[in-house]
Coordinates of C-alpha atoms and ligand atoms in Angstrom, one line a residue:
M1 CA -0.2 -0.3 0.0
R2 CA 1.3 3.6 -0.2
I3 CA 0.7 5.3 3.0
L4 CA 1.3 9.1 3.2
L5 CA 1.9 9.9 6.7
V6 CA 1.4 13.9 8.1
S7 CA 2.9 15.4 10.9
T8 CA 0.9 18.3 11.6
N9 CA 3.2 20.0 14.7
R10 CA 4.1 23.4 13.4
N11 CA 4.5 24.6 16.5
T12 CA 8.4 26.2 16.8
L13 CA 8.1 27.3 20.5
P14 CA 10.1 27.0 22.6
M15 CA 11.8 25.5 19.9
P16 CA 10.8 23.0 17.1
V17 CA 10.5 19.6 18.5
M18 CA 11.6 16.4 15.3
P19 CA 8.3 14.4 15.4
I20 CA 10.0 11.3 16.7
G21 CA 6.0 9.5 16.8
A22 CA 5.4 10.1 13.1
C23 CA 8.8 8.9 12.3
I24 CA 8.8 5.7 14.4
V25 CA 5.0 4.5 12.6
A26 CA 6.6 5.6 9.3
Q27 CA 9.8 3.2 9.9
A28 CA 7.3 0.3 11.3
A29 CA 4.7 0.9 8.1
E30 CA 8.1 0.8 5.7
R31 CA 9.1 -2.5 7.2
S32 CA 5.9 -4.1 7.1
G33 CA 6.2 -3.8 3.3
H34 CA 4.7 -0.5 2.5
T35 CA 5.6 2.9 0.1
V36 CA 5.8 5.3 3.0
R37 CA 6.1 9.0 2.3
L38 CA 6.2 11.2 5.4
L39 CA 5.4 14.9 4.9
D40 CA 6.5 17.0 7.9
L41 CA 4.9 20.5 8.2
M42 CA 6.7 21.8 10.9
F43 CA 8.6 24.3 8.2
S44 CA 6.1 24.7 5.6
R45 CA 5.6 28.0 4.6
D46 CA 2.2 27.0 2.9
A47 CA 0.7 24.0 4.7
T48 CA -2.7 23.6 3.1
A49 CA -0.6 23.6 -0.5
E50 CA 1.9 20.8 0.4
V51 CA -0.6 18.6 1.9
E52 CA -2.3 19.4 -1.5
S53 CA 0.3 18.5 -3.9
A54 CA 1.3 15.8 -1.6
V55 CA -1.7 13.8 -1.8
Q56 CA -2.2 14.6 -5.4
G57 CA 1.6 13.7 -6.5
F58 CA 1.5 10.3 -4.5
R59 CA -2.1 9.0 -4.5
P60 CA -2.1 7.4 -0.9
D61 CA -4.3 4.2 -0.2
L62 CA -4.2 4.9 3.5
V63 CA -3.2 8.2 5.4
G64 CA -2.1 8.4 8.8
V65 CA -2.2 12.0 10.3
S66 CA 0.2 12.7 13.6
V67 CA -1.3 15.1 16.4
R68 CA 1.0 16.2 19.1
N69 CA 0.0 19.7 20.4
I70 CA -3.5 20.8 21.7
D71 CA -2.6 23.7 22.8
N72 CA 0.8 25.7 24.7
N73 CA -0.4 25.0 28.5
D74 CA 0.2 28.7 28.7
M75 CA -3.0 30.5 31.2
R76 CA -1.7 33.9 30.2
N77 CA -1.2 33.6 26.3
T78 CA -3.3 30.4 25.2
V79 CA -2.7 29.4 21.8
F80 CA -4.9 26.3 20.5
F81 CA -3.2 24.4 17.7
L82 CA -6.2 22.1 16.4
E83 CA -7.9 24.9 13.8
G84 CA -5.4 24.0 11.5
L85 CA -6.2 20.4 11.5
R86 CA -9.9 20.4 10.5
E87 CA -8.4 22.1 7.3
I88 CA -6.0 19.7 6.6
V89 CA -8.2 16.6 6.9
K90 CA -10.6 19.1 4.7
V91 CA -7.6 19.1 1.6
L92 CA -6.9 15.5 2.5
R93 CA -10.5 14.5 1.9
A94 CA -11.0 16.6 -1.0
G95 CA -7.7 15.1 -2.8
S96 CA -8.1 11.8 -1.9
G97 CA -10.8 8.6 -0.8
A98 CA -8.3 6.6 1.5
P99 CA -9.1 6.1 5.1
I100 CA -7.4 8.8 7.1
L101 CA -6.4 8.0 10.9
L102 CA -5.0 10.2 13.5
G103 CA -2.6 9.2 16.4
G104 CA -0.2 10.8 18.6
A105 CA -0.1 12.4 22.0
A106 CA -3.0 14.6 21.6
L107 CA -4.9 11.6 20.7
G108 CA -3.9 10.0 24.1
V109 CA -5.4 13.1 25.6
M110 CA -8.5 14.0 24.4
P111 CA -9.5 11.5 21.7
E112 CA -13.4 12.0 21.4
E113 CA -13.1 15.7 21.4
I114 CA -10.6 15.3 18.6
L115 CA -12.3 13.1 16.3
R116 CA -15.3 15.2 17.0
L117 CA -13.3 17.9 15.9
A118 CA -12.0 16.4 12.5
D119 CA -14.2 13.9 10.2
V120 CA -11.9 11.0 10.0
S121 CA -12.4 7.1 9.9
G122 CA -10.5 6.7 13.4
C123 CA -7.4 7.0 15.3
V124 CA -5.2 5.2 17.1
I125 CA -4.5 5.8 21.0
G126 CA -0.9 4.2 22.0
D127 CA 2.0 2.6 20.6
G128 CA 1.5 3.4 17.1
E129 CA 4.4 1.2 16.0
T130 CA 2.7 -2.1 17.0
I131 CA -1.1 -1.1 15.7
F132 CA -0.3 1.0 12.5
P133 CA 0.8 -1.7 10.8
L134 CA -1.7 -4.1 11.8
L135 CA -4.0 -1.6 10.7
A136 CA -2.6 -1.0 7.1
D137 CA -2.9 -4.9 6.7
R138 CA -6.4 -5.0 7.6
I139 CA -7.2 -2.0 5.1
S140 CA -5.0 -3.7 2.7
R141 CA -6.8 -6.9 2.3
G142 CA -10.4 -4.9 2.6
G143 CA -11.3 -5.8 6.3
N144 CA -12.2 -3.8 9.3
F145 CA -9.9 -2.5 11.5
R146 CA -12.2 -1.3 13.9
D147 CA -11.6 -4.1 16.7
L148 CA -8.1 -3.9 16.8
P149 CA -6.5 -2.7 20.2
G150 CA -6.0 1.1 21.0
V151 CA -8.6 2.1 18.0
A152 CA -11.4 4.4 18.7
Y153 CA -14.2 5.7 16.3
L154 CA -17.2 7.3 16.1
D155 CA -20.3 5.2 15.3
N156 CA -23.1 7.2 14.3
G157 CA -22.3 9.9 16.6
A158 CA -21.1 7.5 19.6
F159 CA -17.4 7.1 20.5
R160 CA -16.5 4.2 20.9
R161 CA -13.0 3.1 22.1
N162 CA -11.2 -0.5 22.4
P163 CA -8.9 -1.0 25.7
F164 CA -5.3 0.7 25.2
A165 CA -3.3 -2.6 24.7
V166 CA 0.4 -3.2 24.4
L167 CA 0.6 -5.6 21.7
G168 CA 4.8 -7.4 21.8
G169 CA 5.9 -4.4 23.0
S170 CA 9.5 -4.8 22.1
A171 CA 12.5 -4.2 23.9
A172 CA 14.4 -2.8 20.5
C173 CA 14.9 0.8 21.1
P174 CA 12.6 2.9 18.4
A175 CA 15.7 4.6 16.7
P176 CA 14.3 6.3 13.4
D177 CA 16.7 6.9 10.8
Y178 CA 15.9 11.1 11.0
H179 CA 17.8 12.0 8.1
R180 CA 15.7 9.7 6.0
W181 CA 12.7 11.5 6.8
L182 CA 13.0 14.6 8.6
N183 CA 14.9 18.4 7.1
T184 CA 17.2 17.7 10.4
A185 CA 19.7 20.2 9.1
A186 CA 16.5 22.7 9.9
Y187 CA 16.0 21.3 13.2
R188 CA 19.7 21.5 14.3
S189 CA 19.8 25.3 13.0
H190 CA 17.2 26.0 15.0
M191 CA 18.7 24.2 18.1
A192 CA 16.4 21.3 18.2
T193 CA 17.4 18.3 20.2
V194 CA 16.9 14.7 18.9
P195 CA 14.7 12.5 20.9
I196 CA 14.9 9.1 21.9
R197 CA 13.3 7.1 24.3
T198 CA 14.8 4.3 26.9
K199 CA 10.9 3.2 27.8
T200 CA 7.4 3.6 27.7
G201 CA 4.4 4.2 30.5
C202 CA 4.1 6.0 33.4
P203 CA 2.7 4.6 36.5
F204 CA 2.6 8.0 38.6
Q205 CA -0.5 9.1 39.8
C206 CA -0.2 13.1 39.4
V207 CA -3.4 14.3 39.7
Y208 CA -3.3 16.9 36.6
C209 CA -1.3 14.7 34.2
T210 CA -1.9 13.2 31.2
Y211 CA 0.7 10.8 30.5
P212 CA -0.8 7.3 31.7
G213 CA -3.2 7.8 29.3
I214 CA -0.9 8.4 26.1
E215 CA 1.7 5.9 27.1
G216 CA -0.2 3.6 29.6
N217 CA 0.5 3.0 33.2
T218 CA 2.9 0.2 33.0
Y219 CA 6.8 0.2 32.1
R220 CA 8.0 -1.0 28.9
L221 CA 11.5 -1.0 29.3
K222 CA 13.7 -0.5 26.2
D223 CA 17.2 -2.7 26.2
P224 CA 20.1 -0.4 27.7
G225 CA 22.4 -1.6 25.3
G226 CA 20.5 -0.5 22.4
V227 CA 19.7 2.6 23.4
A228 CA 22.9 3.3 23.7
D229 CA 23.9 2.2 20.0
A230 CA 21.1 4.2 18.7
V231 CA 22.9 7.2 20.6
A232 CA 26.4 6.6 19.3
R233 CA 24.9 6.3 15.4
F234 CA 22.9 9.1 15.9
A235 CA 25.8 10.9 16.9
A236 CA 28.3 9.6 14.0
T237 CA 25.5 11.1 11.6
G238 CA 26.0 14.5 13.0
L239 CA 22.8 14.3 15.5
R240 CA 24.5 15.0 18.3
D241 CA 22.4 16.8 20.9
I242 CA 20.2 14.2 21.9
E243 CA 17.2 14.3 24.4
I244 CA 15.7 11.5 26.4
V245 CA 12.1 11.9 26.3
D246 CA 10.9 9.2 28.8
S247 CA 7.6 10.6 31.0
V248 CA 10.3 10.3 33.9
F249 CA 13.9 9.2 33.2
N250 CA 15.0 8.3 36.8
A251 CA 12.0 5.9 37.3
P252 CA 12.6 2.7 37.4
L253 CA 16.2 3.9 38.9
E254 CA 17.6 0.5 37.7
H255 CA 16.8 1.1 34.7
A256 CA 18.1 4.7 34.3
M257 CA 21.4 3.3 36.1
N258 CA 21.9 0.6 33.3
V259 CA 20.9 3.2 30.5
C260 CA 23.8 5.1 31.9
A261 CA 26.0 2.6 32.7
A262 CA 25.7 1.4 28.7
L263 CA 26.3 4.9 27.3
A264 CA 29.4 5.4 29.0
R265 CA 30.5 1.9 28.1
V266 CA 29.6 2.5 24.5
G267 CA 32.0 5.9 23.9
H268 CA 29.2 7.8 22.0
R269 CA 30.1 11.8 20.9
A270 CA 26.4 12.9 21.8
R271 CA 25.5 15.6 24.5
L272 CA 22.6 14.2 26.1
Q273 CA 19.6 16.1 28.0
C274 CA 16.6 14.8 29.7
L275 CA 14.0 17.4 31.3
E276 CA 11.9 15.4 33.6
L277 CA 13.8 13.7 36.5
N278 CA 12.0 13.0 39.7
P279 CA 13.6 14.3 42.9
L280 CA 12.5 10.7 44.5
S281 CA 15.5 8.8 43.3
L282 CA 18.0 11.4 42.7
D283 CA 21.2 11.0 44.5
D284 CA 24.6 11.2 43.9
A285 CA 25.1 7.8 42.3
L286 CA 22.8 8.4 39.6
L287 CA 24.0 11.8 39.1
A288 CA 27.9 10.7 38.7
E289 CA 26.2 8.5 36.3
M290 CA 24.5 10.6 34.0
E291 CA 27.9 12.6 34.1
R292 CA 29.7 9.7 32.9
A293 CA 27.3 8.8 30.5
G294 CA 27.5 12.3 29.1
F295 CA 24.5 14.3 30.0
A296 CA 25.1 18.2 29.2
G297 CA 21.8 19.1 30.6
M298 CA 18.8 17.7 32.8
G299 CA 15.4 19.4 34.0
I300 CA 13.8 18.3 37.3
T301 CA 10.2 18.6 37.8
L302 CA 9.4 19.3 40.7
E303 CA 6.2 21.6 40.3
S304 CA 6.7 22.9 44.1
A305 CA 9.1 23.1 47.0
S306 CA 6.0 23.0 49.6
D307 CA 4.0 20.0 51.3
P308 CA 0.4 20.9 50.9
V309 CA 1.0 21.6 47.0
L310 CA 3.1 18.1 46.6
R311 CA 0.0 16.2 48.5
G312 CA -2.4 18.1 46.6
L313 CA -0.9 17.4 43.2
K314 CA -0.1 13.9 44.9
K315 CA 3.8 13.8 43.2
G316 CA 4.7 11.1 45.6
F317 CA 7.7 12.7 47.1
T318 CA 8.1 15.6 49.7
T319 CA 10.3 18.6 50.6
R320 CA 12.6 16.2 52.3
E321 CA 13.6 14.6 49.1
V322 CA 13.2 18.1 47.3
H323 CA 15.9 19.1 49.9
H324 CA 18.3 16.4 49.2
A325 CA 18.0 16.5 45.5
A326 CA 19.0 20.3 45.6
E327 CA 22.0 19.3 47.8
A328 CA 23.0 16.3 45.5
V329 CA 22.7 18.8 42.4
R330 CA 25.0 20.9 44.1
R331 CA 27.7 18.4 44.0
H332 CA 27.7 17.6 40.8
R333 CA 28.4 19.2 37.2
I334 CA 25.4 18.7 35.1
P335 CA 23.7 21.9 34.4
C336 CA 20.0 21.8 35.8
A337 CA 16.8 23.8 35.1
W338 CA 13.9 23.5 37.8
I339 CA 10.8 23.1 36.7
F340 CA 7.5 24.9 38.8
L341 CA 3.7 24.6 38.7
L342 CA 2.4 27.4 40.4
G343 CA -1.3 27.3 41.5
G344 CA -2.2 23.5 42.3
P345 CA -4.5 22.0 44.8
G346 CA -3.6 23.5 48.0
E347 CA -1.2 26.8 47.1
T348 CA -2.0 29.7 49.2
E349 CA 0.1 32.7 49.6
E350 CA 2.3 30.9 52.0
T351 CA 2.7 27.9 49.8
V352 CA 3.8 30.5 47.2
R353 CA 6.5 32.2 49.4
E354 CA 7.6 29.0 50.6
T355 CA 8.4 27.5 47.0
L356 CA 9.8 30.8 45.9
R357 CA 12.3 31.2 49.0
F358 CA 13.5 27.4 47.9
A359 CA 14.2 28.4 44.3
E360 CA 15.9 31.8 45.6
K361 CA 17.9 29.8 48.4
H362 CA 18.8 26.4 46.5
I363 CA 19.1 26.9 42.7
R364 CA 22.7 27.4 41.9
P365 CA 22.8 30.9 39.8
R366 CA 24.4 29.1 36.6
D367 CA 21.1 26.8 36.7
V368 CA 17.5 28.3 36.2
A369 CA 14.6 28.2 37.5
F370 CA 11.2 27.4 35.0
F371 CA 8.1 28.8 36.2
N372 CA 4.4 28.0 34.8
T373 CA 1.7 29.4 36.6
G374 CA -2.0 27.6 36.7
I375 CA -2.2 24.1 35.5
R376 CA -4.7 22.9 31.8
I377 CA -7.6 20.7 33.2
Y378 CA -7.9 17.5 31.3
P379 CA -11.4 15.5 30.9
G380 CA -11.0 12.3 33.0
T381 CA -8.1 13.6 35.5
E382 CA -8.8 13.9 39.3
L383 CA -7.8 17.2 38.6
E384 CA -10.8 17.7 36.8
S385 CA -13.0 16.1 39.7
I386 CA -11.4 18.5 42.5
A387 CA -11.8 21.8 40.0
R388 CA -15.5 20.4 39.6
R389 CA -15.7 20.0 43.7
Q390 CA -14.5 23.0 44.5
G391 CA -16.9 25.0 42.3
V392 CA -14.2 26.3 39.8
L393 CA -14.6 24.4 36.6
S394 CA -18.4 24.6 35.3
K395 CA -17.7 23.4 31.4
A396 CA -18.8 20.2 30.3
P397 CA -15.9 17.6 29.4
G398 CA -16.8 17.9 25.7
D399 CA -15.9 21.7 25.3
M400 CA -12.6 21.5 27.2
L401 CA -10.4 20.8 24.0
S402 CA -10.4 24.6 23.8
P403 CA -8.2 25.1 27.1
V404 CA -9.5 25.5 30.7
F405 CA -7.1 25.8 33.6
Y406 CA -6.9 25.6 37.1
V407 CA -5.6 27.7 40.2
S408 CA -6.1 27.2 43.8
P409 CA -9.1 28.7 44.8
E410 CA -7.0 29.6 48.1
V411 CA -4.5 32.0 46.2
D412 CA -5.2 35.3 44.0
G413 CA -4.0 34.3 40.4
P414 CA -3.0 38.1 40.1
W415 CA -1.1 38.1 43.2
M416 CA 0.8 35.0 42.4
E417 CA 1.9 36.6 39.2
R418 CA 3.6 39.8 40.7
E419 CA 5.2 37.7 43.3
L420 CA 6.8 35.7 40.6
K421 CA 7.7 38.6 38.6
K422 CA 9.1 40.3 41.6
S423 CA 11.6 37.0 42.0
M424 CA 12.4 36.9 38.5
N425 CA 13.4 40.7 38.8
R426 CA 16.0 40.0 41.7
H427 CA 17.0 36.3 39.6
M428 CA 18.1 36.7 36.2
N429 CA 18.3 32.8 35.9
F430 CA 14.6 32.4 36.5
L431 CA 12.2 32.0 33.6
N432 CA 7.9 32.2 33.2
M433 CA 5.9 31.0 30.3
D434 CA 6.3 34.7 28.7
S435 CA 9.7 34.0 28.0
L436 CA 9.1 30.5 26.1
G437 CA 6.3 32.1 24.2
M438 CA 8.6 34.9 22.7
S439 CA 7.9 35.3 19.6
F440 CA 11.5 36.0 18.7
L441 CA 13.0 32.8 20.5
P442 CA 13.4 30.9 17.2
T443 CA 15.5 33.8 15.9
I444 CA 17.4 34.0 19.3
H445 CA 18.0 29.9 18.4
R446 CA 19.0 30.5 15.0
I447 CA 21.7 33.1 15.8
G448 CA 22.7 31.1 18.7
H449 CA 23.2 28.1 16.4
R450 CA 25.4 30.4 13.8
L451 CA 27.7 31.7 16.9
G452 CA 28.4 28.0 17.7
F453 CA 26.2 27.5 21.1
R454 CA 24.6 24.0 21.2
P455 CA 21.6 22.9 23.1
P456 CA 20.6 23.4 25.9
L457 CA 20.5 27.2 25.7
W458 CA 18.7 28.0 28.6
R459 CA 22.1 27.5 30.1
H460 CA 23.0 31.2 29.1
T461 CA 19.1 32.4 30.3
R462 CA 21.2 34.9 32.8
S463 CA 23.2 36.4 29.9
I464 CA 20.3 36.3 27.3
R465 CA 17.6 37.7 29.9
R466 CA 20.5 40.7 30.9
C467 CA 20.8 41.5 27.1
L468 CA 17.2 41.9 26.3
R469 CA 16.8 43.9 29.3
M470 CA 19.7 46.1 28.0
A471 CA 17.6 46.4 24.6
G472 CA 14.5 47.6 26.4
M473 CA 12.4 44.3 26.7
D474 CA 10.7 43.6 29.9
V475 CA 11.7 39.6 30.1
Ligands
B12_501 C1 9.4 14.9 26.1 C2 8.3 16.4 25.7 C3 8.3 17.3 25.8 C4 9.9 17.7 25.3 C5 10.3 17.7 23.9 C6 12.0 17.5 23.0 C7 11.8 17.1 22.1 N1 13.2 17.0 21.7 O1 11.3 16.1 21.3 C8 9.9 19.3 25.5 C9 10.0 19.6 26.7 C10 11.1 20.2 24.2 C11 8.2 19.3 25.1 C12 8.0 20.7 24.6 C13 6.5 20.9 24.7 N2 5.5 19.9 24.8 CO1 5.8 18.1 25.4 N3 5.7 16.6 25.5 C14 6.9 15.4 26.0 C15 6.5 14.1 26.6 C16 6.7 13.9 27.8 C17 6.9 13.2 25.5 C18 7.0 13.1 24.0 C19 7.4 12.3 23.0 O2 8.5 12.5 22.3 N4 7.1 10.9 23.3 C20 8.0 9.7 22.8 C21 7.1 9.5 21.3 C22 7.5 8.3 21.0 O3 5.8 9.5 21.1 P1 4.6 9.8 20.7 O4 5.0 11.1 19.6 O5 2.9 9.9 21.4 O6 4.2 9.1 19.4 C23 3.6 7.4 19.6 C24 2.0 7.6 19.7 O7 1.6 8.7 20.0 C25 1.7 7.1 18.0 N5 1.4 8.2 17.1 C26 2.5 9.4 16.9 N6 2.4 9.6 15.9 C27 1.4 8.9 15.2 C28 0.6 8.7 13.7 C29 -0.3 7.9 13.5 C30 -1.0 8.0 12.2 C31 -0.6 6.6 14.5 C32 -1.3 5.7 14.3 C33 0.0 6.6 15.9 C34 0.8 7.7 16.0 O8 2.9 6.2 18.1 C35 4.4 6.8 18.4 C36 4.8 5.6 18.8 O9 4.5 4.8 19.8 C37 4.8 14.4 26.3 C38 3.9 13.6 27.1 C39 3.6 12.4 26.8 N7 4.2 11.1 28.0 O10 3.7 11.9 25.7 C40 4.5 15.9 26.1 C41 3.6 16.6 25.4 C42 3.4 16.1 23.9 N8 3.8 18.0 25.5 C43 2.8 18.7 25.5 C44 2.8 20.1 25.2 C45 1.9 21.4 25.6 C46 4.1 21.0 25.3 C47 5.1 22.2 24.8 C48 3.5 23.0 24.1 C49 5.0 23.0 26.4 C50 5.0 24.1 25.8 N9 4.4 25.5 26.4 O11 6.1 24.7 25.6 C51 5.7 22.2 24.0 C52 5.7 22.0 22.9 C53 7.1 22.2 21.3 C54 6.7 21.9 20.4 N10 7.8 22.7 19.3 O12 6.1 21.6 19.8 C55 1.7 18.3 25.1 C56 0.6 18.0 24.3 C57 -0.8 17.8 24.6 C58 -1.4 19.4 24.6 N11 -1.8 19.6 26.0 O13 -1.1 20.1 23.7 C59 2.3 16.7 25.8 C60 1.3 15.2 25.7 C61 2.3 16.8 27.8 C62 0.9 17.3 28.0 N12 0.6 18.5 28.6 O14 -0.2 16.3 28.4 N13 7.8 18.5 25.5

């Protein structure tokens, strides 16, 4: 069969991300004997025209559309990304009678709402590399695919969804040949990192989170040696800035240690990053292994440094682990981004002050603190129930595709923003969502790349903020 895959993400903020999911699915479909074309719309000037020309030139028998982002998770400057999806599907429909199936992280978050928005045959929730080839096989033989695991569809207006299933999840690290599928030079010039996965699945129960819905809640580990070989292979082809995109890298800890050990053994030339570390299993032993493995940057997703909020968010750790993690980080060299989410259940003026005090006192000046305020509420999460119980959410689940945010009713939102801004004025290594949404950020990345800077650019936050302030900008 001729299969056209379209990666619809065009968001270049905070930097373009390579569509790993679409590439993995493309590679799996090709391996199953199909002729595959992947159209990546990230840098396209006229998406509609490119889709039109691809569908007419390639004449697909099946179309897969990868959808990553719904919105930018930013309460104050919200951007909704799915307007363009309807238009793309319309163009595909006009040019071809082939079935159109959606997949990607967004479908794990709100499948029913997205299917109602776009007029397609159905979608796949979960591991596309196993389900999509089966689906293509069924379609090529003229059969029905609606009974396959992970498939969801609208049946005369009623939403139907088969259980999320992992079909023979392989331990092989899915490392697509990015040069084959993407314009890698364009991504590199924007300081994009190359994504790689060391496992799938997230068993944590944070009240706001969608990850278990996207990946399932049990771990499926990739072979550490295979991960290390893939990293070495990428680096040898010039893709040296590699980011681990696991939901949480250091859980289970033993697997993270094994991956680090394999990376140290293989002797690659990559600079590694990972922005999702949990303070629960973050100690000297792990950090030493990460240093040996070649990490050039890491992020710790704390969300808060106050116990009532950590409890309210069900983070599964306390300020004890937060402080231990801060001490351990200080004893090592890896640049660190501390990631906070203010306004969760249990947040009060006192807890905001406690978190800011932690950041001001314990974060090294050469590291960064990144603050988001307000939490995106997704249907089906515990946060949705909390918000309804507290009377701060009245929208029906079906209306929540267009973003809604939670701020604890015990804290005044504008006050919280002002306190954060004051702290940012004192600490040039602190950032908020405004900084990630700056329209000229892609230009900064391109200039940085030309000047020889390499990711992560946030290592230079202090200098960049100072320069922009000297130029009269309130960043
Ligand atoms: C790592 C990560 C990041 C990293 C990415 C680093 C990098 N170099 O890639 C960083 C920190 C930069 C980042 C940034 C952002 N992210 Co992010 N990110 C993630 C995370 C944790 C993993 C994504 C990933 O790479 N997964 C691994 C790949 C292999 O999985 P996948 O893409 O889902 O693909 C699989 C399936 O979906 C399926 N599939 C994919 N395509 C297709 C197509 C078809 C046809 C089929 C059948 C199947 C299929 O098969 C694939 C293989 O198994 C997810 C959460 C999660 N657990 O998924 C959030 C997530 C994708 N991010 C999200 C968001 C919002 C953002 C930001 C907008 C945040 C912000 N304001 O800055 C930006 C956007 C960046 C951009 N330019 O688009 C949201 C998107 C949903 C939403 N709410 O809109 C998610 C889901 C988190 C959440 N809040 O729920 N992110």
